[in-house]
Every structure is written in C-alpha cells, then in structure tokens.
C-alpha cells in the first residue's frame, strides 16, 4: 500500500519558520512527481510546490516563491518543505501528495495523498 505521512506543522508567529516532512512507503519517490498542497479555512485546496519525477522541474506557487523550499531525501524516501518568512495567509492544512504532474509553471492533482498537517501562523 502507498502511504504518505506528513508531519511538522504547528503554531508559529509571523516571520517564523517551520519544516514539514512527508515520509513515504509503498513506492519510491524518485519514480513519481511529488509535492505539497494546502487548504486554508474556507478556501479551495491549492498546489504549493512540487518536484517532477521525470526531469528537473520544480514548481512553487507565486505566493511562496523565495520563502519556501522543497527537497527530497531519496535514501529516506522523505520529502521536505522548508517554510521561512511565514505569513498569516500561509495558515492551513498542508498535504503531501504523490503521483502528480509537475512542471516549472504548473502542478496537477495527485493520485496519492497524505493525511495533512496543520500550520497556523499568528500575526
């Protein structure tokens, strides 16, 4: 079974940092496009960042460019999202996802989803 386990969320003040982790089992990261989505209260889920499984493409939503950084530890089959300069608008449930299409300017929906981790940024 494919499983994705997200962790690392929490409460942080505006301007602070968090690092989210996503541990995967049942598949190999390097074979799939993988990424992060988030859903703020009352809003639709949006793609935040992704890494392509077929080339070097990396995507960041405009709202997080320059503040967030996605990375993978292939040996640990774990994906990370380093979030710096957090803003109240970054508040939401963050989901890791796999088996998606990722390009430098786009991210598609995914076939596999983790359970989500809550990030709350206070002003």
CSV table of N, CA, C and O in Angstrom, one decimal:
chain,number,residue,atom,x,y,z
A,1,UNK,N,0.8,-1.2,0.0
A,1,UNK,CA,0.0,0.0,0.0
A,1,UNK,C,0.9,1.2,0.0
A,1,UNK,O,1.9,1.3,0.7
A,2,UNK,N,0.4,2.2,-0.8
A,2,UNK,CA,1.1,3.5,-0.8
A,2,UNK,C,0.6,4.3,0.5
A,2,UNK,O,-0.6,4.5,0.7
A,3,UNK,N,1.6,4.8,1.2
A,3,UNK,CA,1.2,5.7,2.4
A,3,UNK,C,2.1,6.9,2.4
A,3,UNK,O,3.3,6.8,2.1
A,4,UNK,N,1.5,8.0,2.8
A,4,UNK,CA,2.3,9.3,2.9
A,4,UNK,C,1.9,9.8,4.3
A,4,UNK,O,0.7,10.0,4.6
A,5,UNK,N,2.9,10.1,5.1
A,5,UNK,CA,2.7,10.6,6.4
A,5,UNK,C,3.4,11.9,6.6
A,5,UNK,O,4.6,12.1,6.6
A,6,UNK,N,2.5,13.0,6.7
A,6,UNK,CA,3.0,14.3,6.8
A,6,UNK,C,3.1,14.7,8.3
A,6,UNK,O,2.3,14.3,9.1
A,7,UNK,N,4.2,15.5,8.6
A,7,UNK,CA,4.4,16.0,10.0
A,7,UNK,C,5.1,17.3,10.0
A,7,UNK,O,5.6,17.7,8.9
A,8,UNK,N,5.2,17.9,11.1
A,8,UNK,CA,6.0,19.1,11.3
A,8,UNK,C,5.2,20.4,11.4
A,8,UNK,O,5.7,21.5,11.5
A,9,UNK,N,3.9,20.3,11.3
A,9,UNK,CA,3.0,21.5,11.4
A,9,UNK,C,3.0,22.0,12.8
A,9,UNK,O,3.5,21.3,13.7
A,10,UNK,N,2.4,23.2,13.0
A,10,UNK,CA,2.4,23.7,14.4
A,10,UNK,C,2.0,25.2,14.3
A,10,UNK,O,1.6,25.7,13.3
A,11,UNK,N,2.1,25.8,15.5
A,11,UNK,CA,1.8,27.3,15.6
A,11,UNK,C,3.1,28.1,15.6
A,11,UNK,O,4.0,27.7,16.4
A,12,UNK,N,3.1,29.1,14.8
A,12,UNK,CA,4.3,29.9,14.7
A,12,UNK,C,3.9,31.3,14.5
A,12,UNK,O,2.8,31.6,13.9
A,13,UNK,N,4.7,32.2,14.9
A,13,UNK,CA,4.5,33.7,14.7
A,13,UNK,C,4.8,34.1,13.3
A,13,UNK,O,5.7,33.5,12.7
A,14,UNK,N,4.2,35.1,12.9
A,14,UNK,CA,4.5,35.7,11.6
A,14,UNK,C,6.0,36.0,11.5
A,14,UNK,O,6.6,36.5,12.4
A,15,UNK,N,6.6,35.6,10.4
A,15,UNK,CA,8.0,35.7,10.2
A,15,UNK,C,8.8,34.5,10.6
A,15,UNK,O,10.0,34.4,10.3
A,16,UNK,N,8.2,33.6,11.2
A,16,UNK,CA,8.9,32.4,11.7
A,16,UNK,C,9.1,31.3,10.6
A,16,UNK,O,8.7,31.6,9.5
A,17,UNK,N,9.6,30.2,11.0
A,17,UNK,CA,9.9,29.1,10.1
A,17,UNK,C,9.3,27.8,10.6
A,17,UNK,O,9.2,27.6,11.8
A,18,UNK,N,9.0,26.9,9.7
A,18,UNK,CA,8.7,25.5,10.0
A,18,UNK,C,9.2,24.6,8.9
A,18,UNK,O,9.4,25.1,7.7
A,19,UNK,N,9.5,23.4,9.2
A,19,UNK,CA,9.9,22.4,8.2
A,19,UNK,C,8.9,21.3,8.3
A,19,UNK,O,8.8,20.6,9.3
A,20,UNK,N,8.2,21.1,7.2
A,20,UNK,CA,7.3,19.9,7.1
A,20,UNK,C,8.0,18.7,6.5
A,20,UNK,O,8.9,18.9,5.6
A,21,UNK,N,7.7,17.5,6.9
A,21,UNK,CA,8.2,16.3,6.4
A,21,UNK,C,7.1,15.4,5.9
A,21,UNK,O,6.0,15.5,6.4
A,22,UNK,N,7.4,14.6,4.9
A,22,UNK,CA,6.5,13.7,4.4
A,22,UNK,C,7.2,12.3,4.1
A,22,UNK,O,8.1,12.2,3.2
A,23,UNK,N,7.0,11.4,5.0
A,23,UNK,CA,7.6,10.1,4.9
A,23,UNK,C,6.7,9.2,4.0
A,23,UNK,O,5.5,9.1,4.2
A,24,UNK,N,7.3,8.5,3.0
A,24,UNK,CA,6.6,7.7,2.1
A,24,UNK,C,6.9,6.2,2.3
A,24,UNK,O,8.0,5.9,2.6
A,25,UNK,N,5.9,5.4,2.0
A,25,UNK,CA,6.2,4.0,2.0
A,25,UNK,C,5.3,3.4,0.9
A,25,UNK,O,4.3,3.9,0.5
A,26,UNK,N,5.7,2.2,0.4
A,26,UNK,CA,5.0,1.6,-0.7
A,26,UNK,C,5.3,2.0,-2.1
A,26,UNK,O,4.8,1.4,-3.0
A,27,UNK,N,6.2,3.0,-2.2
A,27,UNK,CA,6.6,3.4,-3.5
A,27,UNK,C,7.9,4.2,-3.4
A,27,UNK,O,8.3,4.6,-2.3
A,28,UNK,N,8.6,4.5,-4.5
A,28,UNK,CA,9.9,5.2,-4.4
A,28,UNK,C,9.6,6.6,-5.0
A,28,UNK,O,9.2,6.8,-6.1
A,29,UNK,N,10.0,7.6,-4.2
A,29,UNK,CA,9.8,9.0,-4.5
A,29,UNK,C,10.4,9.3,-5.9
A,29,UNK,O,9.7,10.0,-6.7
A,30,UNK,N,11.5,8.8,-6.2
A,30,UNK,CA,12.2,9.3,-7.4
A,30,UNK,C,11.5,8.8,-8.7
A,30,UNK,O,11.8,9.3,-9.7
A,31,UNK,N,10.5,8.0,-8.5
A,31,UNK,CA,9.7,7.5,-9.7
A,31,UNK,C,8.5,8.3,-10.0
A,31,UNK,O,7.8,8.0,-11.0
A,32,UNK,N,8.1,9.2,-9.1
A,32,UNK,CA,6.9,9.9,-9.2
A,32,UNK,C,7.1,11.4,-9.0
A,32,UNK,O,8.0,11.9,-8.4
A,33,UNK,N,6.2,12.2,-9.6
A,33,UNK,CA,6.1,13.6,-9.2
A,33,UNK,C,5.5,13.7,-7.9
A,33,UNK,O,4.5,13.0,-7.5
A,34,UNK,N,6.0,14.5,-7.0
A,34,UNK,CA,5.6,14.6,-5.6
A,34,UNK,C,5.5,16.1,-5.3
A,34,UNK,O,6.2,16.9,-5.9
A,35,UNK,N,4.7,16.4,-4.3
A,35,UNK,CA,4.6,17.8,-3.9
A,35,UNK,C,3.7,18.1,-2.7
A,35,UNK,O,3.3,17.1,-2.0
A,36,UNK,N,3.5,19.3,-2.4
A,36,UNK,CA,2.7,19.8,-1.3
A,36,UNK,C,1.5,20.7,-1.8
A,36,UNK,O,1.7,21.5,-2.7
A,37,UNK,N,0.4,20.5,-1.1
A,37,UNK,CA,-0.8,21.3,-1.3
A,37,UNK,C,-1.2,21.9,0.0
A,37,UNK,O,-0.7,21.4,1.1
A,38,UNK,N,-2.0,22.9,0.0
A,38,UNK,CA,-2.5,23.4,1.3
A,38,UNK,C,-4.0,23.8,1.1
A,38,UNK,O,-4.4,24.2,0.0
A,39,UNK,N,-4.7,23.8,2.2
A,39,UNK,CA,-6.1,24.3,2.1
A,39,UNK,C,-6.3,25.2,3.3
A,39,UNK,O,-6.2,24.7,4.5
A,40,UNK,N,-6.6,26.4,3.1
A,40,UNK,CA,-6.9,27.4,4.1
A,40,UNK,C,-8.3,27.3,4.5
A,40,UNK,O,-9.2,26.9,3.6
A,41,UNK,N,-8.7,27.7,5.7
A,41,UNK,CA,-10.1,27.7,6.1
A,41,UNK,C,-11.0,28.4,5.1
A,41,UNK,O,-10.7,29.6,4.7
A,42,UNK,N,-12.0,27.8,4.6
A,42,UNK,CA,-13.0,28.4,3.7
A,42,UNK,C,-12.5,28.5,2.3
A,42,UNK,O,-13.2,29.2,1.4
A,43,UNK,N,-11.3,28.0,1.9
A,43,UNK,CA,-10.8,28.1,0.6
A,43,UNK,C,-10.6,26.8,0.0
A,43,UNK,O,-10.5,25.8,0.6
A,44,UNK,N,-10.4,26.8,-1.4
A,44,UNK,CA,-10.1,25.6,-2.1
A,44,UNK,C,-8.6,25.2,-1.8
A,44,UNK,O,-7.8,26.0,-1.6
A,45,UNK,N,-8.4,23.9,-2.0
A,45,UNK,CA,-7.0,23.4,-1.9
A,45,UNK,C,-6.2,23.9,-3.1
A,45,UNK,O,-6.7,24.0,-4.2
A,46,UNK,N,-4.9,24.3,-2.8
A,46,UNK,CA,-4.1,24.8,-3.9
A,46,UNK,C,-2.7,24.1,-3.8
A,46,UNK,O,-2.3,23.7,-2.8
A,47,UNK,N,-2.1,24.0,-5.0
A,47,UNK,CA,-0.8,23.5,-5.1
A,47,UNK,C,0.2,24.5,-4.6
A,47,UNK,O,0.2,25.7,-5.0
A,48,UNK,N,1.2,24.1,-3.7
A,48,UNK,CA,2.2,24.9,-3.2
A,48,UNK,C,3.5,24.7,-3.9
A,48,UNK,O,4.2,25.7,-4.3
A,49,UNK,N,3.9,23.5,-4.0
A,49,UNK,CA,5.2,23.2,-4.6
A,49,UNK,C,5.3,21.7,-5.0
A,49,UNK,O,4.6,20.9,-4.4
A,50,UNK,N,6.1,21.5,-6.0
A,50,UNK,CA,6.3,20.1,-6.4
A,50,UNK,C,7.6,19.9,-7.1
A,50,UNK,O,8.3,20.8,-7.5
A,51,UNK,N,8.0,18.6,-7.2
A,51,UNK,CA,9.2,18.2,-7.9
A,51,UNK,C,8.8,17.1,-8.9
A,51,UNK,O,8.1,16.2,-8.5
A,52,UNK,N,9.3,17.3,-10.1
A,52,UNK,CA,8.9,16.3,-11.1
A,52,UNK,C,9.6,15.0,-10.9
A,52,UNK,O,10.8,14.9,-10.4
A,53,UNK,N,9.0,13.9,-11.3
A,53,UNK,CA,9.6,12.6,-11.3
A,53,UNK,C,10.3,12.2,-12.5
A,53,UNK,O,10.9,11.2,-12.6
A,54,UNK,N,10.2,13.1,-13.6
A,54,UNK,CA,10.8,12.7,-14.9
A,54,UNK,C,11.9,13.7,-15.3
A,54,UNK,O,12.7,13.3,-16.2
A,55,UNK,N,12.0,14.9,-14.8
A,55,UNK,CA,13.0,15.8,-15.1
A,55,UNK,C,13.4,16.7,-13.9
A,55,UNK,O,13.0,16.3,-12.8
A,56,UNK,N,14.0,17.8,-14.2
A,56,UNK,CA,14.5,18.6,-13.0
A,56,UNK,C,13.5,19.7,-12.7
A,56,UNK,O,13.8,20.6,-11.9
A,57,UNK,N,12.3,19.6,-13.2
A,57,UNK,CA,11.3,20.7,-12.9
A,57,UNK,C,10.9,20.8,-11.4
A,57,UNK,O,10.7,19.8,-10.8
A,58,UNK,N,10.8,22.0,-11.0
A,58,UNK,CA,10.4,22.3,-9.6
A,58,UNK,C,9.4,23.5,-9.7
A,58,UNK,O,9.7,24.5,-10.4
A,59,UNK,N,8.3,23.4,-9.1
A,59,UNK,CA,7.3,24.4,-9.1
A,59,UNK,C,7.1,25.0,-7.7
A,59,UNK,O,7.1,24.3,-6.7
A,60,UNK,N,6.9,26.3,-7.7
A,60,UNK,CA,6.4,27.0,-6.5
A,60,UNK,C,5.3,27.9,-6.9
A,60,UNK,O,5.3,28.6,-7.9
A,61,UNK,N,4.3,27.9,-6.0
A,61,UNK,CA,3.2,28.9,-6.2
A,61,UNK,C,3.8,30.3,-6.0
A,61,UNK,O,4.7,30.5,-5.3
A,62,UNK,N,3.3,31.3,-6.8
A,62,UNK,CA,3.8,32.6,-6.7
A,62,UNK,C,3.8,33.2,-5.2
A,62,UNK,O,4.7,33.9,-4.8
A,63,UNK,N,2.8,32.8,-4.5
A,63,UNK,CA,2.6,33.3,-3.1
A,63,UNK,C,3.7,32.8,-2.2
A,63,UNK,O,3.9,33.4,-1.1
A,64,UNK,N,4.5,31.7,-2.6
A,64,UNK,CA,5.5,31.2,-1.7
A,64,UNK,C,6.9,31.3,-2.2
A,64,UNK,O,7.9,30.9,-1.6
A,65,UNK,N,7.1,31.7,-3.5
A,65,UNK,CA,8.4,31.8,-4.1
A,65,UNK,C,9.3,32.7,-3.3
A,65,UNK,O,8.9,33.8,-2.8
A,66,UNK,N,10.5,32.2,-3.1
A,66,UNK,CA,11.5,32.9,-2.3
A,66,UNK,C,11.4,32.7,-0.8
A,66,UNK,O,12.3,33.1,-0.1
A,67,UNK,N,10.4,32.0,-0.4
A,67,UNK,CA,10.2,31.8,1.1
A,67,UNK,C,10.2,30.3,1.4
A,67,UNK,O,10.7,29.9,2.4
A,68,UNK,N,9.7,29.5,0.5
A,68,UNK,CA,9.5,28.0,0.7
A,68,UNK,C,10.6,27.3,-0.2
A,68,UNK,O,10.9,27.8,-1.3
A,69,UNK,N,11.0,26.1,0.3
A,69,UNK,CA,11.9,25.3,-0.5
A,69,UNK,C,11.6,23.9,-0.3
A,69,UNK,O,11.5,23.4,0.8
A,70,UNK,N,11.4,23.2,-1.4
A,70,UNK,CA,11.1,21.7,-1.4
A,70,UNK,C,12.3,20.9,-1.6
A,70,UNK,O,13.2,21.3,-2.4
A,71,UNK,N,12.4,19.8,-1.0
A,71,UNK,CA,13.6,18.9,-1.2
A,71,UNK,C,13.2,17.5,-0.9
A,71,UNK,O,12.1,17.2,-0.3
A,72,UNK,N,14.1,16.6,-1.3
A,72,UNK,CA,13.9,15.2,-1.1
A,72,UNK,C,15.1,14.5,-0.6
A,72,UNK,O,16.2,14.8,-1.0
A,73,UNK,N,14.9,13.6,0.4
A,73,UNK,CA,16.0,12.7,0.8
A,73,UNK,C,15.6,11.3,0.2
A,73,UNK,O,14.8,10.6,0.8
A,74,UNK,N,16.2,10.9,-0.9
A,74,UNK,CA,15.9,9.7,-1.6
A,74,UNK,C,16.2,8.5,-0.7
A,74,UNK,O,15.5,7.5,-0.7
A,75,UNK,N,17.3,8.5,0.0
A,75,UNK,CA,17.7,7.4,0.9
A,75,UNK,C,16.6,7.1,2.0
A,75,UNK,O,16.4,6.0,2.3
A,76,UNK,N,16.0,8.2,2.4
A,76,UNK,CA,15.0,8.1,3.5
A,76,UNK,C,13.6,8.1,2.9
A,76,UNK,O,12.6,7.9,3.7
A,77,UNK,N,13.5,8.2,1.6
A,77,UNK,CA,12.1,8.3,1.0
A,77,UNK,C,11.3,9.3,1.7
A,77,UNK,O,10.1,9.1,2.0
A,78,UNK,N,11.9,10.5,1.9
A,78,UNK,CA,11.2,11.5,2.6
A,78,UNK,C,11.3,12.9,1.9
A,78,UNK,O,12.3,13.2,1.3
A,79,UNK,N,10.2,13.6,1.9
A,79,UNK,CA,10.1,14.9,1.2
A,79,UNK,C,10.0,16.0,2.3
A,79,UNK,O,9.4,15.7,3.3
A,80,UNK,N,10.6,17.1,2.0
A,80,UNK,CA,10.5,18.2,3.0
A,80,UNK,C,10.0,19.5,2.3
A,80,UNK,O,10.1,19.7,1.1
A,81,UNK,N,9.4,20.3,3.2
A,81,UNK,CA,9.1,21.7,2.7
A,81,UNK,C,9.6,22.6,3.8
A,81,UNK,O,9.0,22.7,4.9
A,82,UNK,N,10.6,23.3,3.5
A,82,UNK,CA,11.2,24.3,4.4
A,82,UNK,C,10.4,25.6,4.2
A,82,UNK,O,10.4,26.1,3.1
A,83,UNK,N,9.8,26.1,5.2
A,83,UNK,CA,8.9,27.3,5.1
A,83,UNK,C,9.5,28.4,6.0
A,83,UNK,O,9.6,28.3,7.2
A,84,UNK,N,10.0,29.5,5.3
A,84,UNK,CA,10.6,30.6,6.0
A,84,UNK,C,9.7,31.9,5.8
A,84,UNK,O,8.9,31.9,4.8
A,85,UNK,N,9.9,32.9,6.6
A,85,UNK,CA,9.1,34.1,6.4
A,85,UNK,C,7.6,33.9,6.4
A,85,UNK,O,6.9,34.5,5.6
A,86,UNK,N,7.2,33.0,7.3
A,86,UNK,CA,5.7,32.6,7.3
A,86,UNK,C,4.8,33.8,7.5
A,86,UNK,O,5.2,34.7,8.3
A,87,UNK,N,3.7,33.8,6.9
A,87,UNK,CA,2.7,34.9,7.0
A,87,UNK,C,1.4,34.3,7.4
A,87,UNK,O,1.1,33.1,7.2
A,88,UNK,N,0.5,35.1,8.0
A,88,UNK,CA,-0.8,34.6,8.4
A,88,UNK,C,-1.6,33.9,7.2
A,88,UNK,O,-2.3,32.9,7.4
A,89,UNK,N,-1.4,34.4,6.0
A,89,UNK,CA,-2.0,33.8,4.8
A,89,UNK,C,-1.5,32.4,4.5
A,89,UNK,O,-2.1,31.7,3.7
A,90,UNK,N,-0.4,32.0,5.1
A,90,UNK,CA,0.1,30.6,4.9
A,90,UNK,C,-0.6,29.6,5.8
A,90,UNK,O,-0.4,28.4,5.7
A,91,UNK,N,-1.5,30.1,6.7
A,91,UNK,CA,-2.2,29.2,7.6
A,91,UNK,C,-3.1,28.2,6.8
A,91,UNK,O,-3.8,28.6,5.8
A,92,UNK,N,-3.1,27.0,7.2
A,92,UNK,CA,-3.9,26.0,6.5
A,92,UNK,C,-3.4,24.6,6.8
A,92,UNK,O,-2.4,24.4,7.6
A,93,UNK,N,-4.1,23.6,6.3
A,93,UNK,CA,-3.7,22.2,6.4
A,93,UNK,C,-2.8,21.9,5.2
A,93,UNK,O,-3.3,22.2,4.0
A,94,UNK,N,-1.7,21.4,5.4
A,94,UNK,CA,-0.7,21.1,4.4
A,94,UNK,C,-0.7,19.6,4.1
A,94,UNK,O,-0.6,18.8,5.0
A,95,UNK,N,-0.9,19.2,2.9
A,95,UNK,CA,-0.9,17.8,2.4
A,95,UNK,C,0.3,17.5,1.5
A,95,UNK,O,0.6,18.3,0.6
A,96,UNK,N,0.9,16.4,1.8
A,96,UNK,CA,1.9,15.9,0.8
A,96,UNK,C,1.1,15.0,-0.1
A,96,UNK,O,0.2,14.3,0.3
A,97,UNK,N,1.6,14.9,-1.3
A,97,UNK,CA,0.9,14.1,-2.4
A,97,UNK,C,1.9,13.6,-3.3
A,97,UNK,O,3.0,14.1,-3.5
A,98,UNK,N,1.5,12.5,-4.0
A,98,UNK,CA,2.4,11.9,-4.9
A,98,UNK,C,1.7,11.4,-6.2
A,98,UNK,O,0.4,11.2,-6.1
A,99,UNK,N,2.5,11.1,-7.2
A,99,UNK,CA,1.9,10.7,-8.5
A,99,UNK,C,1.1,11.8,-9.1
A,99,UNK,O,-0.1,11.8,-9.3
A,100,UNK,N,1.8,12.9,-9.3
A,100,UNK,CA,1.2,14.1,-10.0
A,100,UNK,C,2.2,14.5,-11.1
A,100,UNK,O,3.3,14.0,-11.2
A,101,UNK,N,1.7,15.5,-11.9
A,101,UNK,CA,2.5,16.0,-12.9
A,101,UNK,C,3.0,17.4,-12.5
A,101,UNK,O,2.2,18.2,-11.9
A,102,UNK,N,4.3,17.6,-12.6
A,102,UNK,CA,4.9,18.8,-12.1
A,102,UNK,C,5.8,19.4,-13.2
A,102,UNK,O,6.7,18.8,-13.8
A,103,UNK,N,5.6,20.7,-13.5
A,103,UNK,CA,6.5,21.5,-14.3
A,103,UNK,C,6.9,22.7,-13.7
A,103,UNK,O,6.5,23.0,-12.5
A,104,UNK,N,7.7,23.5,-14.3
A,104,UNK,CA,8.2,24.7,-13.7
A,104,UNK,C,7.1,25.7,-13.4
A,104,UNK,O,7.2,26.6,-12.6
A,105,UNK,N,6.0,25.6,-14.2
A,105,UNK,CA,4.9,26.6,-14.0
A,105,UNK,C,3.6,25.9,-13.7
A,105,UNK,O,2.6,26.6,-13.7
A,106,UNK,N,3.6,24.6,-13.4
A,106,UNK,CA,2.3,24.0,-13.1
A,106,UNK,C,2.4,22.8,-12.2
A,106,UNK,O,3.5,22.2,-12.0
A,107,UNK,N,1.3,22.5,-11.5
A,107,UNK,CA,1.2,21.3,-10.7
A,107,UNK,C,-0.2,20.8,-10.9
A,107,UNK,O,-1.2,21.5,-10.9
A,108,UNK,N,-0.3,19.5,-11.1
A,108,UNK,CA,-1.6,18.9,-11.3
A,108,UNK,C,-2.1,18.2,-10.0
A,108,UNK,O,-1.3,18.1,-9.0
A,109,UNK,N,-3.3,17.7,-10.0
A,109,UNK,CA,-3.7,17.0,-8.8
A,109,UNK,C,-3.0,15.6,-8.8
A,109,UNK,O,-2.3,15.2,-9.7
A,110,UNK,N,-3.1,15.0,-7.6
A,110,UNK,CA,-2.3,13.8,-7.4
A,110,UNK,C,-3.2,12.6,-7.2
A,110,UNK,O,-4.4,12.7,-6.9
A,111,UNK,N,-2.5,11.4,-7.3
A,111,UNK,CA,-3.2,10.1,-7.1
A,111,UNK,C,-3.2,9.7,-5.6
A,111,UNK,O,-4.1,9.0,-5.1
A,112,UNK,N,-2.1,10.1,-4.9
A,112,UNK,CA,-1.9,9.6,-3.5
A,112,UNK,C,-1.8,10.9,-2.6
A,112,UNK,O,-1.1,11.8,-3.0
A,113,UNK,N,-2.4,10.8,-1.5
A,113,UNK,CA,-2.5,11.9,-0.5
A,113,UNK,C,-2.1,11.5,0.9
A,113,UNK,O,-2.6,10.4,1.3
A,114,UNK,N,-1.4,12.3,1.6
A,114,UNK,CA,-1.2,12.1,3.0
A,114,UNK,C,-2.4,12.7,3.8
A,114,UNK,O,-3.3,13.3,3.2
A,115,UNK,N,-2.3,12.6,5.1
A,115,UNK,CA,-3.4,13.0,5.9
A,115,UNK,C,-3.4,14.5,6.3
A,115,UNK,O,-4.4,14.9,6.8
A,116,UNK,N,-2.4,15.2,6.0
A,116,UNK,CA,-2.4,16.6,6.3
A,116,UNK,C,-1.8,17.0,7.7
A,116,UNK,O,-1.9,16.2,8.6
A,117,UNK,N,-1.1,18.1,7.7
A,117,UNK,CA,-0.6,18.6,9.0
A,117,UNK,C,-1.0,20.1,9.0
A,117,UNK,O,-0.8,20.8,8.0
A,118,UNK,N,-1.4,20.6,10.2
A,118,UNK,CA,-1.9,21.9,10.3
A,118,UNK,C,-0.8,22.9,10.6
A,118,UNK,O,0.0,22.7,11.6
A,119,UNK,N,-0.8,24.0,9.8
A,119,UNK,CA,0.1,25.1,10.1
A,119,UNK,C,-0.7,26.3,10.4
A,119,UNK,O,-1.6,26.7,9.7
A,120,UNK,N,-0.4,26.9,11.5
A,120,UNK,CA,-1.1,28.1,12.0
A,120,UNK,C,-0.1,29.2,12.2
A,120,UNK,O,0.9,29.1,13.0
A,121,UNK,N,-0.2,30.3,11.5
A,121,UNK,CA,0.7,31.4,11.6
A,121,UNK,C,-0.1,32.6,12.2
A,121,UNK,O,-1.0,33.1,11.7
A,122,UNK,N,0.4,33.0,13.4
A,122,UNK,CA,-0.3,34.1,14.1
A,122,UNK,C,0.4,35.5,13.7
A,122,UNK,O,1.6,35.5,13.5
A,123,UNK,N,-0.4,36.5,13.7
A,123,UNK,CA,0.1,37.8,13.4
A,123,UNK,C,0.6,38.6,14.6
A,123,UNK,O,0.5,38.2,15.7
